[in-house]
Coordinates of C-alpha atoms in Angstrom, one line a residue:
Chain A
M256 CA -33.4 12.6 -2.3
T257 CA -35.5 12.1 0.7
S258 CA -34.8 8.4 0.6
M259 CA -31.2 8.8 1.8
A260 CA -30.6 8.0 5.4
A261 CA -29.8 11.2 7.4
G262 CA -26.7 11.3 9.5
Q263 CA -23.3 12.8 9.8
H264 CA -21.6 10.0 7.8
R265 CA -24.1 9.4 5.1
V266 CA -23.3 7.9 1.7
A267 CA -23.0 10.5 -1.1
E268 CA -26.2 11.0 -3.1
V269 CA -24.5 10.6 -6.5
S270 CA -21.6 8.6 -7.8
F271 CA -18.0 9.7 -7.3
G272 CA -17.7 10.1 -11.1
A273 CA -20.6 12.5 -11.1
R274 CA -19.2 14.4 -8.2
L275 CA -15.8 14.7 -9.8
G276 CA -17.3 15.8 -13.1
A277 CA -19.3 18.5 -11.3
A278 CA -16.2 19.6 -9.4
M279 CA -14.1 19.8 -12.6
Q280 CA -16.9 21.8 -14.3
S281 CA -17.1 24.3 -11.4
H282 CA -13.4 24.5 -10.5
G283 CA -11.3 23.2 -13.3
R284 CA -9.0 20.2 -13.6
L285 CA -6.5 21.0 -10.9
C286 CA -6.1 18.6 -8.0
V287 CA -3.8 20.0 -5.3
G288 CA -1.5 17.4 -3.7
L289 CA -1.2 17.6 0.1
D290 CA 2.4 16.4 0.4
P291 CA 3.9 17.4 3.7
H292 CA 7.3 15.9 2.9
P293 CA 10.2 16.7 5.3
Q294 CA 11.8 19.4 3.0
I295 CA 8.5 21.4 2.6
L296 CA 7.9 21.4 6.4
S297 CA 11.4 22.6 6.9
D298 CA 11.0 25.3 4.1
W299 CA 7.8 26.5 5.7
G300 CA 9.5 26.8 9.1
L301 CA 7.3 24.1 10.5
T302 CA 8.2 21.3 13.0
Q303 CA 8.8 17.7 11.9
D304 CA 5.9 16.3 13.9
A305 CA 2.1 16.1 14.0
A306 CA 1.8 19.8 15.0
G307 CA 3.8 20.8 11.9
L308 CA 1.6 18.5 9.7
R309 CA -1.6 20.1 11.1
E310 CA -0.4 23.6 10.5
F311 CA 0.8 22.8 7.0
C312 CA -2.5 21.2 6.1
A313 CA -4.6 24.0 7.6
R314 CA -2.8 26.5 5.3
V315 CA -3.1 24.4 2.2
L316 CA -6.8 23.8 2.8
A317 CA -7.4 27.4 3.4
A318 CA -5.8 28.2 0.0
C319 CA -7.8 25.4 -1.7
T320 CA -11.2 25.9 -0.3
E321 CA -13.6 27.3 -3.0
R322 CA -10.7 27.7 -5.4
V323 CA -10.1 24.0 -6.4
G324 CA -12.4 21.0 -6.5
V325 CA -10.1 18.2 -5.4
I326 CA -7.2 17.6 -3.0
K327 CA -5.0 14.5 -2.8
P328 CA -3.3 13.8 0.5
Q329 CA -0.2 11.7 0.2
V330 CA -0.8 9.2 3.0
A331 CA 2.9 8.2 3.5
F332 CA 3.7 11.7 4.8
F333 CA 1.1 11.3 7.6
E334 CA 1.9 7.6 8.3
R335 CA 5.5 8.6 8.8
F336 CA 4.4 10.3 12.0
G337 CA 2.6 7.2 13.3
V338 CA -0.7 7.3 15.1
A339 CA -0.5 11.1 15.7
G340 CA 0.2 11.7 12.0
L341 CA -2.8 9.6 11.0
Q342 CA -5.0 11.4 13.5
V343 CA -4.1 14.6 11.7
L344 CA -4.9 13.0 8.3
S345 CA -8.3 11.9 9.6
E346 CA -9.1 15.5 10.8
V347 CA -7.9 17.1 7.6
Q348 CA -9.8 14.8 5.3
A349 CA -13.0 15.4 7.3
Q350 CA -12.5 19.1 7.3
A351 CA -11.8 19.2 3.6
R352 CA -14.9 17.3 2.8
E353 CA -17.0 19.5 5.0
S354 CA -15.6 22.5 3.1
G355 CA -16.8 20.9 -0.1
L356 CA -13.5 19.6 -1.4
L357 CA -13.3 16.1 -2.9
V358 CA -10.6 14.0 -1.2
I359 CA -8.5 11.4 -3.1
A360 CA -6.5 9.5 -0.5
D361 CA -3.3 8.6 -2.2
A362 CA -2.5 5.5 -0.3
K363 CA -1.7 3.0 -3.2
R364 CA -3.2 0.1 -1.2
G365 CA -3.4 -3.3 -2.8
D366 CA -4.1 -6.8 -1.5
V367 CA -6.5 -9.7 -2.0
G368 CA -9.8 -10.9 -0.6
S369 CA -10.8 -9.8 2.8
T370 CA -7.6 -7.9 3.2
M371 CA -8.3 -5.8 0.2
A372 CA -11.8 -5.3 1.6
G373 CA -10.3 -4.1 4.9
Y374 CA -8.3 -1.4 3.1
A375 CA -11.4 -0.4 1.1
E376 CA -13.5 -0.1 4.2
A377 CA -10.8 1.9 5.9
W378 CA -10.7 4.5 3.1
L379 CA -14.1 4.5 1.5
N380 CA -16.6 3.9 4.2
P381 CA -18.0 7.3 5.1
A382 CA -18.3 6.3 8.8
G383 CA -14.5 5.6 9.0
D384 CA -11.7 7.9 10.3
F385 CA -10.1 8.0 6.9
A386 CA -13.2 8.4 4.8
A387 CA -12.3 9.8 1.4
D388 CA -14.1 10.3 -1.8
A389 CA -11.6 8.1 -3.7
L390 CA -8.6 5.9 -3.1
T391 CA -5.5 5.1 -5.2
V392 CA -4.9 1.4 -5.5
S393 CA -2.1 -0.8 -6.8
P394 CA -2.8 -3.8 -9.1
Y395 CA 0.4 -5.8 -8.7
L396 CA -1.7 -8.7 -7.5
G397 CA -3.8 -8.5 -10.7
F398 CA -6.8 -6.2 -11.5
G399 CA -9.1 -9.0 -10.3
S400 CA -7.6 -8.8 -6.8
L401 CA -9.2 -5.3 -6.5
Q402 CA -12.7 -6.6 -6.8
P403 CA -13.5 -6.1 -3.1
A404 CA -12.5 -2.4 -3.5
L405 CA -14.7 -2.1 -6.6
D406 CA -17.6 -3.5 -4.6
A407 CA -16.9 -1.1 -1.7
A408 CA -16.6 1.8 -4.1
Q409 CA -20.0 0.9 -5.6
E410 CA -21.6 0.5 -2.1
H411 CA -20.2 3.8 -0.7
R412 CA -20.5 5.8 -4.0
A413 CA -16.8 6.3 -3.8
G414 CA -14.1 6.1 -6.5
L415 CA -10.8 4.3 -7.2
F416 CA -7.8 5.4 -9.2
V417 CA -5.9 2.3 -10.2
L418 CA -2.1 2.7 -10.9
A419 CA -1.7 2.1 -14.6
L420 CA 1.1 3.9 -16.4
T421 CA 3.0 6.0 -13.8
S422 CA 5.4 8.8 -14.5
N423 CA 8.5 7.2 -13.0
P424 CA 10.7 5.6 -15.6
E425 CA 11.4 2.4 -13.6
G426 CA 7.7 1.6 -13.6
R427 CA 7.8 0.7 -17.3
E428 CA 9.5 -2.7 -16.6
V429 CA 6.3 -3.8 -14.9
Q430 CA 3.6 -1.7 -16.6
L431 CA 4.8 -2.2 -20.2
A432 CA 5.6 -5.9 -19.8
T433 CA 3.3 -8.0 -22.0
D434 CA 1.2 -11.1 -22.0
P435 CA 1.6 -13.8 -24.7
Q436 CA -0.9 -11.8 -26.9
G437 CA 1.3 -8.7 -26.7
V438 CA -1.1 -6.8 -24.4
T439 CA 0.7 -4.7 -21.8
V440 CA 0.0 -4.8 -18.1
A441 CA -1.1 -1.2 -18.1
G442 CA -3.4 -2.0 -21.1
R443 CA -5.1 -4.8 -19.2
V444 CA -5.6 -2.5 -16.3
A445 CA -7.1 0.1 -18.5
T446 CA -9.5 -2.4 -20.2
A447 CA -10.6 -3.8 -16.9
A448 CA -11.2 -0.4 -15.4
A449 CA -13.2 0.8 -18.4
A450 CA -15.3 -2.4 -18.3
A451 CA -16.0 -1.7 -14.6
N452 CA -17.4 1.7 -15.5
V453 CA -19.4 0.5 -18.4
S454 CA -21.1 -2.1 -16.2
A455 CA -21.7 0.4 -13.4
A456 CA -23.2 2.8 -15.8
A457 CA -25.5 0.2 -17.2
A458 CA -26.7 -0.7 -13.7
A459 CA -27.2 3.0 -12.9
N460 CA -29.2 3.5 -16.1
V461 CA -31.5 0.7 -15.1
S462 CA -32.1 2.4 -11.7
A463 CA -32.4 5.8 -13.4
A464 CA -35.1 4.5 -15.7
T465 CA -36.9 3.1 -12.7
A466 CA -36.5 6.3 -10.9
T467 CA -37.9 8.3 -13.8
A468 CA -40.9 6.1 -13.9
T469 CA -41.5 7.0 -10.2
Q470 CA -41.1 10.7 -10.8
D471 CA -37.7 10.8 -9.0
H472 CA -35.0 12.8 -10.7
P473 CA -33.8 11.1 -13.9
V474 CA -30.0 11.3 -14.1
D475 CA -28.5 10.0 -17.2
A476 CA -25.6 8.1 -15.6
A477 CA -24.0 7.3 -19.0
E478 CA -23.2 11.1 -19.3
D479 CA -21.2 11.0 -16.0
L480 CA -17.6 10.3 -15.6
G481 CA -17.0 6.8 -14.3
S482 CA -16.0 6.2 -10.7
I483 CA -13.1 3.9 -11.5
G484 CA -10.2 5.8 -12.9
L485 CA -6.5 5.4 -13.7
V486 CA -3.3 7.0 -12.6
V487 CA -1.5 7.9 -15.8
G488 CA 1.6 10.1 -15.5
A489 CA 1.6 13.5 -17.2
T490 CA 4.9 12.5 -18.8
T491 CA 3.8 9.0 -19.8
A492 CA 0.4 9.6 -21.4
E493 CA 2.0 9.6 -24.8
L494 CA 3.3 6.1 -24.2
A495 CA -0.3 4.9 -23.9
G496 CA -1.0 5.6 -27.6
A497 CA 2.4 4.1 -28.6
H498 CA 1.5 0.9 -26.8
G499 CA -2.1 0.5 -27.9
I500 CA -3.4 1.4 -24.4
D501 CA -7.0 2.8 -24.8
L502 CA -7.7 5.6 -22.3
S503 CA -10.8 6.9 -24.0
T504 CA -13.3 4.1 -23.3
G505 CA -15.5 3.8 -20.3
S506 CA -15.4 7.5 -19.3
M507 CA -12.5 6.8 -16.9
P508 CA -11.2 9.8 -14.9
L509 CA -7.5 10.0 -15.4
L510 CA -5.4 11.3 -12.5
A511 CA -2.2 12.7 -13.9
P512 CA 0.7 13.4 -11.6
G513 CA 3.9 14.8 -12.9
Y514 CA 2.8 18.3 -13.9
G515 CA 4.8 21.4 -13.2
A516 CA 7.7 20.9 -10.8
Q517 CA 7.7 17.2 -11.7
G518 CA 8.3 17.8 -15.4
A519 CA 5.3 18.1 -17.7
S520 CA 3.8 21.3 -19.0
A521 CA 0.1 21.9 -19.8
E522 CA 1.0 21.7 -23.4
D523 CA 2.7 18.2 -22.8
L524 CA -0.5 17.1 -21.1
R525 CA -2.8 18.3 -23.9
R526 CA -0.6 16.6 -26.5
G527 CA -0.1 13.4 -24.4
F528 CA -3.7 12.8 -23.5
G529 CA -5.1 14.1 -26.8
A530 CA -8.9 13.9 -27.1
C531 CA -9.2 12.6 -23.5
Y532 CA -7.7 15.8 -22.0
S533 CA -10.8 18.0 -21.9
R534 CA -13.2 15.7 -20.2
Q535 CA -11.3 13.0 -18.3
V536 CA -8.0 14.4 -17.1
L537 CA -7.5 15.6 -13.5
V538 CA -4.1 17.1 -13.1
N539 CA -2.3 16.8 -9.8
S540 CA 0.2 19.5 -8.7
S541 CA 1.9 19.2 -5.4
R542 CA 5.4 20.6 -5.3
G543 CA 4.7 23.3 -7.9
I544 CA 2.0 24.8 -5.7
L545 CA 3.5 24.1 -2.3
A546 CA 6.9 25.6 -3.1
A547 CA 5.0 29.0 -3.4
G548 CA 4.0 28.8 0.3
P549 CA 3.8 29.3 3.2
R550 CA 2.4 32.8 2.4
M551 CA -1.4 32.5 1.7
E552 CA -1.3 35.0 -1.2
S553 CA 1.5 33.2 -2.8
L554 CA -0.2 29.8 -2.5
T555 CA -3.5 31.1 -3.9
S556 CA -1.7 32.9 -6.7
A557 CA 0.2 29.7 -7.6
I558 CA -3.1 27.8 -7.6
D559 CA -4.8 30.4 -9.8
Q560 CA -1.9 30.3 -12.2
A561 CA -2.1 26.5 -12.5
L562 CA -5.9 26.6 -13.0
E563 CA -5.4 29.1 -15.8
D564 CA -2.6 27.1 -17.3
L565 CA -4.5 23.9 -17.4
S566 CA -7.9 25.3 -18.5
Chain B
M266 CA 28.7 -4.3 21.1
T267 CA 29.5 -1.4 23.4
S268 CA 29.5 0.9 20.5
M269 CA 25.7 0.8 20.0
A270 CA 23.8 3.8 21.3
A271 CA 21.8 2.8 24.3
G272 CA 18.1 3.7 24.4
Q273 CA 14.7 2.3 24.1
H274 CA 14.4 2.4 20.4
R275 CA 17.9 1.4 19.3
V276 CA 18.8 -0.1 16.0
A277 CA 19.2 -3.9 16.1
E278 CA 22.8 -5.2 16.5
V279 CA 22.7 -7.5 13.5
S280 CA 20.9 -7.5 10.2
F281 CA 17.3 -8.6 9.7
G282 CA 18.5 -11.6 7.7
A283 CA 20.8 -12.7 10.5
R284 CA 18.0 -12.3 13.1
L285 CA 15.5 -14.2 10.9
G286 CA 18.0 -17.0 10.3
A287 CA 18.6 -17.3 14.1
A288 CA 14.8 -17.2 14.8
M289 CA 14.2 -20.0 12.2
Q290 CA 17.0 -22.1 13.7
S291 CA 15.6 -21.7 17.2
H292 CA 11.9 -21.9 16.4
G293 CA 11.4 -23.4 13.0
R294 CA 10.0 -21.9 9.8
L295 CA 6.5 -21.0 10.9
C296 CA 5.3 -17.4 10.8
V297 CA 1.9 -16.9 12.4
G298 CA -0.3 -14.4 10.6
L299 CA -2.1 -11.9 12.8
D300 CA -5.2 -11.5 10.7
P301 CA -8.1 -10.1 12.7
H302 CA -10.6 -10.3 9.9
P303 CA -14.3 -9.7 10.6
Q304 CA -15.2 -13.4 10.6
I305 CA -12.6 -14.5 13.1
L306 CA -13.4 -11.7 15.5
S307 CA -17.0 -12.9 15.3
D308 CA -16.0 -16.6 15.6
W309 CA -14.0 -15.8 18.7
G310 CA -16.9 -13.9 20.3
L311 CA -15.1 -10.6 20.1
T312 CA -16.4 -7.1 19.3
Q313 CA -15.8 -5.5 15.9
D314 CA -13.8 -2.7 17.2
A315 CA -10.4 -1.7 18.7
A316 CA -11.2 -3.6 21.9
G317 CA -11.9 -6.7 20.0
L318 CA -8.7 -6.3 18.0
R319 CA -6.7 -5.8 21.2
E320 CA -8.1 -9.0 22.9
F321 CA -7.6 -11.0 19.7
C322 CA -4.0 -9.9 19.4
A323 CA -3.3 -10.5 23.1
R324 CA -4.4 -14.1 22.8
V325 CA -2.5 -14.8 19.6
L326 CA 0.7 -13.2 21.0
A327 CA 0.4 -15.3 24.2
A328 CA 0.2 -18.5 22.1
C329 CA 3.1 -17.4 19.9
T330 CA 5.6 -16.2 22.5
E331 CA 8.6 -18.6 22.9
R332 CA 6.8 -21.0 20.5
V333 CA 7.4 -19.4 17.1
G334 CA 10.0 -16.9 15.9
V335 CA 8.0 -14.6 13.7
I336 CA 4.5 -13.0 13.4
K337 CA 3.0 -11.1 10.5
P338 CA 0.3 -8.6 11.3
Q339 CA -2.0 -7.9 8.4
V340 CA -2.2 -4.2 8.5
A341 CA -5.5 -3.8 6.6
F342 CA -7.4 -5.4 9.5
F343 CA -6.1 -2.7 11.9
E344 CA -6.4 0.2 9.4
R345 CA -10.1 -0.8 9.0
F346 CA -10.7 0.5 12.5
G347 CA -9.0 3.9 11.8
V348 CA -6.8 5.6 14.3
A349 CA -7.8 3.4 17.2
G350 CA -7.1 0.3 15.2
L351 CA -3.6 1.5 14.3
Q352 CA -3.0 2.4 17.9
V353 CA -3.7 -1.2 18.8
L354 CA -1.3 -2.3 16.0
S355 CA 1.4 -0.1 17.4
E356 CA 1.1 -1.5 20.9
V357 CA 0.9 -5.1 19.6
Q358 CA 4.0 -4.8 17.5
A359 CA 6.0 -3.2 20.3
Q360 CA 4.8 -5.9 22.8
A361 CA 5.7 -8.7 20.3
R362 CA 9.2 -7.3 19.7
E363 CA 9.8 -6.9 23.5
S364 CA 8.7 -10.6 23.9
G365 CA 11.4 -11.6 21.4
L366 CA 9.2 -12.2 18.3
L367 CA 10.2 -10.8 15.0
V368 CA 7.5 -8.7 13.4
I369 CA 6.9 -8.6 9.6
A370 CA 4.4 -5.8 9.0
D371 CA 2.3 -7.0 6.0
A372 CA 1.3 -3.6 4.6
K373 CA 2.3 -4.0 0.9
R374 CA 3.3 -0.4 0.6
G375 CA 4.8 0.9 -2.6
D376 CA 5.5 4.3 -4.0
V377 CA 8.3 6.4 -5.4
G378 CA 11.0 8.8 -4.1
S379 CA 10.3 10.7 -0.8
T380 CA 6.9 9.1 -0.6
M381 CA 8.4 5.6 -0.6
A382 CA 10.9 6.9 2.0
G383 CA 8.0 8.1 4.1
Y384 CA 6.5 4.6 4.2
A385 CA 9.8 3.0 5.0
E386 CA 10.4 5.4 7.9
A387 CA 6.9 4.7 9.2
W388 CA 7.5 1.0 9.3
L389 CA 11.2 0.4 9.7
N390 CA 12.5 3.2 11.9
P391 CA 12.8 1.7 15.4
A392 CA 11.7 5.0 17.0
G393 CA 8.4 5.0 15.2
D394 CA 4.9 3.9 16.4
F395 CA 4.8 1.1 13.7
A396 CA 8.4 -0.1 14.1
A397 CA 8.7 -3.6 12.6
D398 CA 11.6 -5.9 11.8
A399 CA 10.5 -6.1 8.2
L400 CA 7.8 -4.7 5.8
T401 CA 6.1 -6.2 2.8
V402 CA 6.4 -3.9 -0.3
S403 CA 4.8 -3.9 -3.7
P404 CA 6.9 -3.3 -6.9
Y405 CA 4.2 -2.2 -9.4
L406 CA 6.1 1.1 -9.8
G407 CA 9.3 -1.0 -10.7
F408 CA 11.8 -2.5 -8.3
G409 CA 13.9 0.6 -8.7
S410 CA 11.1 2.7 -7.0
L411 CA 11.8 0.7 -3.8
Q412 CA 15.3 2.1 -3.5
P413 CA 14.4 4.5 -0.6
A414 CA 13.0 1.4 1.3
L415 CA 16.2 -0.6 0.6
D416 CA 18.2 2.3 2.0
A417 CA 16.0 2.6 5.1
A418 CA 16.2 -1.2 5.6
Q419 CA 20.0 -1.0 5.5
E420 CA 20.1 2.0 7.8
H421 CA 17.7 0.5 10.4
R422 CA 19.0 -3.1 10.0
A423 CA 15.5 -4.0 9.0
G424 CA 14.1 -6.2 6.2
L425 CA 11.8 -6.1 3.2
F426 CA 9.7 -8.8 1.5
V427 CA 9.0 -7.7 -2.0
L428 CA 5.9 -9.1 -3.7
A429 CA 7.1 -11.4 -6.5
L430 CA 4.9 -14.4 -7.4
T431 CA 1.9 -14.3 -5.2
S432 CA -0.5 -17.2 -4.6
N433 CA -3.7 -15.6 -6.0
P434 CA -4.3 -16.7 -9.6
E435 CA -5.2 -13.3 -10.9
G436 CA -1.7 -12.0 -10.0
R437 CA -0.2 -14.0 -12.9
E438 CA -1.4 -11.5 -15.5
V439 CA 1.1 -9.0 -14.0
Q440 CA 3.7 -11.1 -12.4
L441 CA 4.3 -13.5 -15.4
A442 CA 4.1 -10.7 -18.1
T443 CA 7.4 -10.5 -19.9
D444 CA 9.8 -7.9 -21.2
P445 CA 11.1 -8.0 -24.8
Q446 CA 13.8 -10.5 -23.7
G447 CA 11.2 -12.8 -22.3
V448 CA 12.1 -12.2 -18.7
T449 CA 9.0 -12.1 -16.4
V450 CA 8.1 -9.3 -14.0
A451 CA 8.6 -11.7 -11.1
G452 CA 11.9 -12.8 -12.5
R453 CA 13.2 -9.2 -12.6
V454 CA 12.1 -8.6 -9.1
A455 CA 13.9 -11.8 -7.9
T456 CA 17.1 -10.9 -9.7
A457 CA 17.1 -7.3 -8.3
A458 CA 16.3 -8.5 -4.7
A459 CA 19.1 -11.1 -4.9
A460 CA 21.5 -8.4 -6.2
A461 CA 20.6 -6.1 -3.3
N462 CA 21.5 -8.9 -0.9
V463 CA 24.8 -9.7 -2.6
S464 CA 25.9 -6.1 -2.5
A465 CA 24.8 -5.7 1.2
A466 CA 26.7 -8.9 2.1
A467 CA 29.8 -7.6 0.3
A468 CA 29.6 -4.3 2.2
A469 CA 29.1 -6.2 5.5
N470 CA 32.1 -8.4 4.8
V471 CA 34.3 -5.4 4.3
S472 CA 33.1 -4.1 7.7
A473 CA 33.5 -7.5 9.3
A474 CA 37.1 -7.7 8.0
T475 CA 37.8 -4.3 9.5
A476 CA 36.1 -5.3 12.7
T477 CA 38.3 -8.5 12.9
A478 CA 41.4 -6.4 12.6
T479 CA 40.3 -4.4 15.6
Q480 CA 39.4 -7.5 17.7
D481 CA 35.7 -6.8 17.4
H482 CA 33.5 -9.9 16.7
P483 CA 34.0 -11.2 13.2
V484 CA 30.6 -12.1 11.7
D485 CA 30.8 -13.8 8.3
A486 CA 27.8 -11.9 6.8
A487 CA 27.9 -14.1 3.7
E488 CA 26.6 -17.0 5.8
D489 CA 23.6 -15.1 6.9
L490 CA 20.2 -14.9 5.1
G491 CA 19.8 -11.7 3.2
S492 CA 17.6 -8.9 4.5
I493 CA 15.7 -8.4 1.2
G494 CA 13.3 -11.2 0.6
L495 CA 10.4 -12.1 -1.6
V496 CA 6.8 -13.1 -1.2
V497 CA 6.3 -16.3 -3.2
G498 CA 3.0 -18.1 -2.7
A499 CA 3.1 -21.7 -1.3
T500 CA 1.0 -22.7 -4.2
T501 CA 3.0 -20.8 -6.9
A502 CA 6.6 -21.7 -6.0
E503 CA 6.5 -24.4 -8.7
L504 CA 5.7 -21.7 -11.3
A505 CA 9.1 -20.1 -10.6
G506 CA 11.0 -23.0 -12.0
A507 CA 8.7 -23.3 -14.9
H508 CA 9.3 -19.6 -15.8
G509 CA 13.0 -19.5 -15.2
I510 CA 12.7 -17.5 -12.0
D511 CA 15.8 -18.0 -9.8
L512 CA 14.9 -18.1 -6.1
S513 CA 18.2 -19.6 -4.9
T514 CA 20.6 -16.8 -5.5
G515 CA 21.4 -14.1 -3.0
S516 CA 20.3 -16.0 0.1
M517 CA 16.8 -14.4 -0.1
P518 CA 14.3 -15.2 2.6
L519 CA 11.1 -16.4 0.9
L520 CA 7.9 -15.6 2.7
A521 CA 5.3 -18.1 1.6
P522 CA 1.6 -17.5 2.3
G523 CA -0.9 -20.0 1.2
Y524 CA -0.1 -22.9 3.5
G525 CA -2.8 -25.0 5.3
A526 CA -6.3 -23.4 5.2
Q527 CA -5.3 -21.5 2.1
G528 CA -4.4 -24.6 0.0
A529 CA -0.8 -25.9 0.1
S530 CA 0.5 -28.8 2.2
A531 CA 4.0 -29.0 3.6
E532 CA 4.7 -31.6 0.9
D533 CA 3.6 -29.0 -1.7
L534 CA 6.0 -26.5 -0.2
R535 CA 8.9 -28.9 -0.2
R536 CA 8.3 -29.9 -3.7
G537 CA 7.6 -26.4 -4.9
F538 CA 10.6 -24.7 -3.4
G539 CA 12.9 -27.6 -3.8
A540 CA 16.5 -27.0 -2.6
C541 CA 15.5 -23.5 -1.3
Y542 CA 13.0 -24.9 1.2
S543 CA 15.3 -25.9 4.1
R544 CA 17.2 -22.6 4.4
Q545 CA 15.2 -19.8 2.8
V546 CA 11.5 -20.5 3.3
L547 CA 9.4 -18.9 6.1
V548 CA 5.9 -20.3 5.9
N549 CA 3.0 -18.1 6.9
S550 CA -0.1 -19.6 8.4
S551 CA -3.0 -17.4 9.5
R552 CA -6.4 -19.0 9.1
G553 CA -5.2 -22.5 9.8
I554 CA -3.9 -21.5 13.2
L555 CA -6.5 -18.9 14.1
A556 CA -9.5 -21.2 13.3
A557 CA -8.3 -23.3 16.2
G558 CA -8.9 -20.4 18.7
P559 CA -9.9 -18.8 20.9
R560 CA -9.0 -21.4 23.5
M561 CA -5.3 -21.1 24.3
E562 CA -4.6 -24.8 24.4
S563 CA -6.2 -25.2 20.9
L564 CA -4.1 -22.4 19.5
T565 CA -0.8 -23.7 20.9
S566 CA -1.6 -27.2 19.8
A567 CA -2.4 -25.9 16.2
I568 CA 0.9 -24.0 16.3
D569 CA 2.9 -27.1 17.5
Q570 CA 1.3 -29.2 14.8
A571 CA 2.2 -26.7 12.0
L572 CA 5.8 -26.4 13.3
E573 CA 6.1 -30.2 13.2
D574 CA 4.5 -30.5 9.8
L575 CA 6.9 -27.9 8.3
S576 CA 10.1 -29.0 10.0

């Protein structure tokens, strides 16, 4: 890819979906949640400040590097420590990406217009302090309000995970509410995300066809995972089927929190996601892994066990 | 109030609702949006970086101080510039509060459990870098998921504005979706926010009664605005009535974006909010005011005009 601009903060050479698919093929479907909540810092004997955060993240990153493909920092636990906490997040995300990990910033941002564009630039522009491979976003303002983030994801070859059917029970009053045609809110989100992937794949196939003609490498983008995914709880995937929510169209990556310490077994995940499980599902584990720390061997052993369990 | 702990970062002496009510009585119902979007920085001849942000905010704050009661920084436009941008936000919020302005951080955060608590601590704890008087929050994960933020608001005498019926049309597919009883998502949010205020007022009245008995100052909290408000678009307030959404219960402050440059006139607001307008509605104006800058006299004159228009 000699046509890419060189530089420290260059745009990735392939789509987020393609990078995620490759990471899942190499390392499995486990995403490790980087959740430095007050209790875990205390359990690990770390201070409740930016120095404690930094040490916590260094240990988790060391355990993850070359063992898993994806990490998911929980932004709130950095923001809690103000500017210094976000400085740590910035360093940790950069270090993780340099080590070959994909980073999903779990920030659940959501707004409209130029404000949504501001968040998307903050988290998806590779030149920014908070550059991540993908960002979680919230569609309370309607899926259409996320368009500036979809545009930014396309431009920066980054990804989005849109909150759809989350694992907390109180989410259902919003996510399973219906329009006059009986379609659920989560169902509309799923349909719109799938459509975004289908149209991105179509556009990429046109470029790939052109690239082939010029002897560049022909990637069949239709085979890749899409770059626009959903957050669907490990414990709520079964609800999708029951409510006519289609998770299988559009090659959407499905980020599933709620595994392990938070309630769902690998068997629950396989049953809940059905045919989507093998190709689309990235399973997040935070507390189940982190509770094994701070000893490095215990962390890596918890990771290996989860990888095996989910394979 | 000799019982308050002294210190730079002390908790306010009265509830956010009481502070907001007093600010609206002294200064009127205008909230000035601090929205340093790319176009306005460029229009004002400022650089697209933290220095540009800082200069922009200094001018807007100078125009607002002692003229309006409330400002609303749009967090995305600071986050866009990474750690340095958030450092500016931290300084601006502190300076605004020292000047007697109430600060509503428009961050639209929303998550569950300890993660939601992390965001609430980040924005509502008076000792934090991002200490604000109130925070906007998103209920896509269900109103119940906001409980840690309600608890933090109570503890820190801060406020929340929960997204309910926003002014962007694509929000309706979520906000006007209904449960099996035909209640809309926005309606459930309104009912839950009102209930939170009613129970906080009841608790405060018990304390006030106790305080009276001990010769401390007897505040009738039931007369105050509540501290848990809603975001209801200036252009969508009329929809509330049409969909049976009750905005009048629970003394909820109603933050209304969408005035002026964004579409609604003062007359639209009065008609849309009806009887709620005079006591509950805080009207945000961002672009309508900011477009008058960067000259100080033009900014203050635009503010005076909006105050008059909305009175």
